[in-house]
XYZ file of N, CA and C in Angstrom:
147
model
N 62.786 19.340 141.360
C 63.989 18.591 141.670
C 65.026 19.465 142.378
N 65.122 20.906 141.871
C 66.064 21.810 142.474
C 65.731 21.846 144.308
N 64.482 21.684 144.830
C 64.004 21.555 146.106
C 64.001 20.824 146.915
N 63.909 19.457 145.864
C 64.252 18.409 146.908
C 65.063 17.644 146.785
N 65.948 17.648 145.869
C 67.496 16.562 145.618
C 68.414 17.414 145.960
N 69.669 17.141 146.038
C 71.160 17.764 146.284
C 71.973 17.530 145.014
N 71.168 16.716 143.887
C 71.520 16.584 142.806
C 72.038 17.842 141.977
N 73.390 18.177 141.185
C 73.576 18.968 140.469
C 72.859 19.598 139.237
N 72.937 20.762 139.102
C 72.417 21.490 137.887
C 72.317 20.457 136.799
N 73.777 19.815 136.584
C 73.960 19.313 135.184
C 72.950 17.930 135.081
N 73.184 17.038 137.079
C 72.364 16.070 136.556
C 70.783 16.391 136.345
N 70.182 17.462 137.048
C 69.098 17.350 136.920
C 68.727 17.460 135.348
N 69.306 18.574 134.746
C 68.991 18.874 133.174
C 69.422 17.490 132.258
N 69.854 16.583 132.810
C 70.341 15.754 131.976
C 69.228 14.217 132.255
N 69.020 14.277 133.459
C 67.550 13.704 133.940
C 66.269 14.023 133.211
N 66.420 15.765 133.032
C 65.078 15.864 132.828
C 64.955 15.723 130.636
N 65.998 15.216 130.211
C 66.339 15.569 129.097
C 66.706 16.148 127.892
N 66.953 17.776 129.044
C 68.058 18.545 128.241
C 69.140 18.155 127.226
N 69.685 18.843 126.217
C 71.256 18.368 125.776
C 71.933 19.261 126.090
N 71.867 20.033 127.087
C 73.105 20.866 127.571
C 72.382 21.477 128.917
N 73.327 21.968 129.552
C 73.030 22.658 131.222
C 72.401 23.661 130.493
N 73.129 24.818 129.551
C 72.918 26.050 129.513
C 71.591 26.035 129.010
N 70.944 25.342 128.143
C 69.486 24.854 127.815
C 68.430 24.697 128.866
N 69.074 24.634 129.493
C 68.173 23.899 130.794
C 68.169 25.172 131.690
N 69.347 26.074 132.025
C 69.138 27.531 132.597
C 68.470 28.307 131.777
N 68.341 28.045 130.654
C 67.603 29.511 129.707
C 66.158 28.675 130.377
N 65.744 28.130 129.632
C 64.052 27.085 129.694
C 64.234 27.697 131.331
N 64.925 27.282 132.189
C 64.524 27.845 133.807
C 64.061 29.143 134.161
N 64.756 30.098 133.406
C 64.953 31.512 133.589
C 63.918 31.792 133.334
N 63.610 31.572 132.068
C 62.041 31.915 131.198
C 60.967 31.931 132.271
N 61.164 30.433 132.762
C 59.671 29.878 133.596
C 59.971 30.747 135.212
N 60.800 30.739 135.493
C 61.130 31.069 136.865
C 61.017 32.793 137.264
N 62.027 33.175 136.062
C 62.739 34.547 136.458
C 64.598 34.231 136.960
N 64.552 33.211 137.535
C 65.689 33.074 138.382
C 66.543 31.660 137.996
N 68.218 32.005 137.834
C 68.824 30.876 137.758
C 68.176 29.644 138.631
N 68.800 28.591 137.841
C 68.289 27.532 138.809
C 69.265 27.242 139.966
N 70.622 27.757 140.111
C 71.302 28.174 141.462
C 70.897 28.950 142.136
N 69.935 30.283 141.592
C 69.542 30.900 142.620
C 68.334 30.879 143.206
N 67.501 30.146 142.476
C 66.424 29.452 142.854
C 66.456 28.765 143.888
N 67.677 27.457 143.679
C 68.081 26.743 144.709
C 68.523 27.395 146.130
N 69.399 28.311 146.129
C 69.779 29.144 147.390
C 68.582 29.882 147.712
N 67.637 30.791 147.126
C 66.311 31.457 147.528
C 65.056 30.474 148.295
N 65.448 29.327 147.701
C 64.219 28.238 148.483
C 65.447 27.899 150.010
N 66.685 27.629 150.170
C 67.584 27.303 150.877
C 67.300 28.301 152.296
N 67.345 29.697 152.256
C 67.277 31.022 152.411
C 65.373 30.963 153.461
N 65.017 30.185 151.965
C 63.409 30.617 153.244
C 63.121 29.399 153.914
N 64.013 27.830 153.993
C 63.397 26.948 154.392
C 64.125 27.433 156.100
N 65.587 28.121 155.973
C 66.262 28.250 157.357
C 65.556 29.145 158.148
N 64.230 30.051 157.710
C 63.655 31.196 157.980
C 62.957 30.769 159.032
């Protein structure tokens, strides 16, 4: 969702059925390595490439 919506942090975690953003950045971090803002700007970064 971070890739292809313009949808916010909060709605996506609240879409995906989080009860809080910060829940939803830890669970991201874990799986990712990377905020899900910076996730978002790092995919942003290689699509302008």
């Amino acid at each position: 969702m971070l890739e292809c919506t313009d949808l916010d942090v909060q709605e996506i975690s609240n879409q995906l059925g989080f009860s809080d953003q910060s829940v939803f950045g830890k669970f991201f971090i874990r799986q990712t390595g990377l905020s899900p803002l910076k996730f978002r700007m790092r995919k942003e970064e290689l699509r302008k490439q």
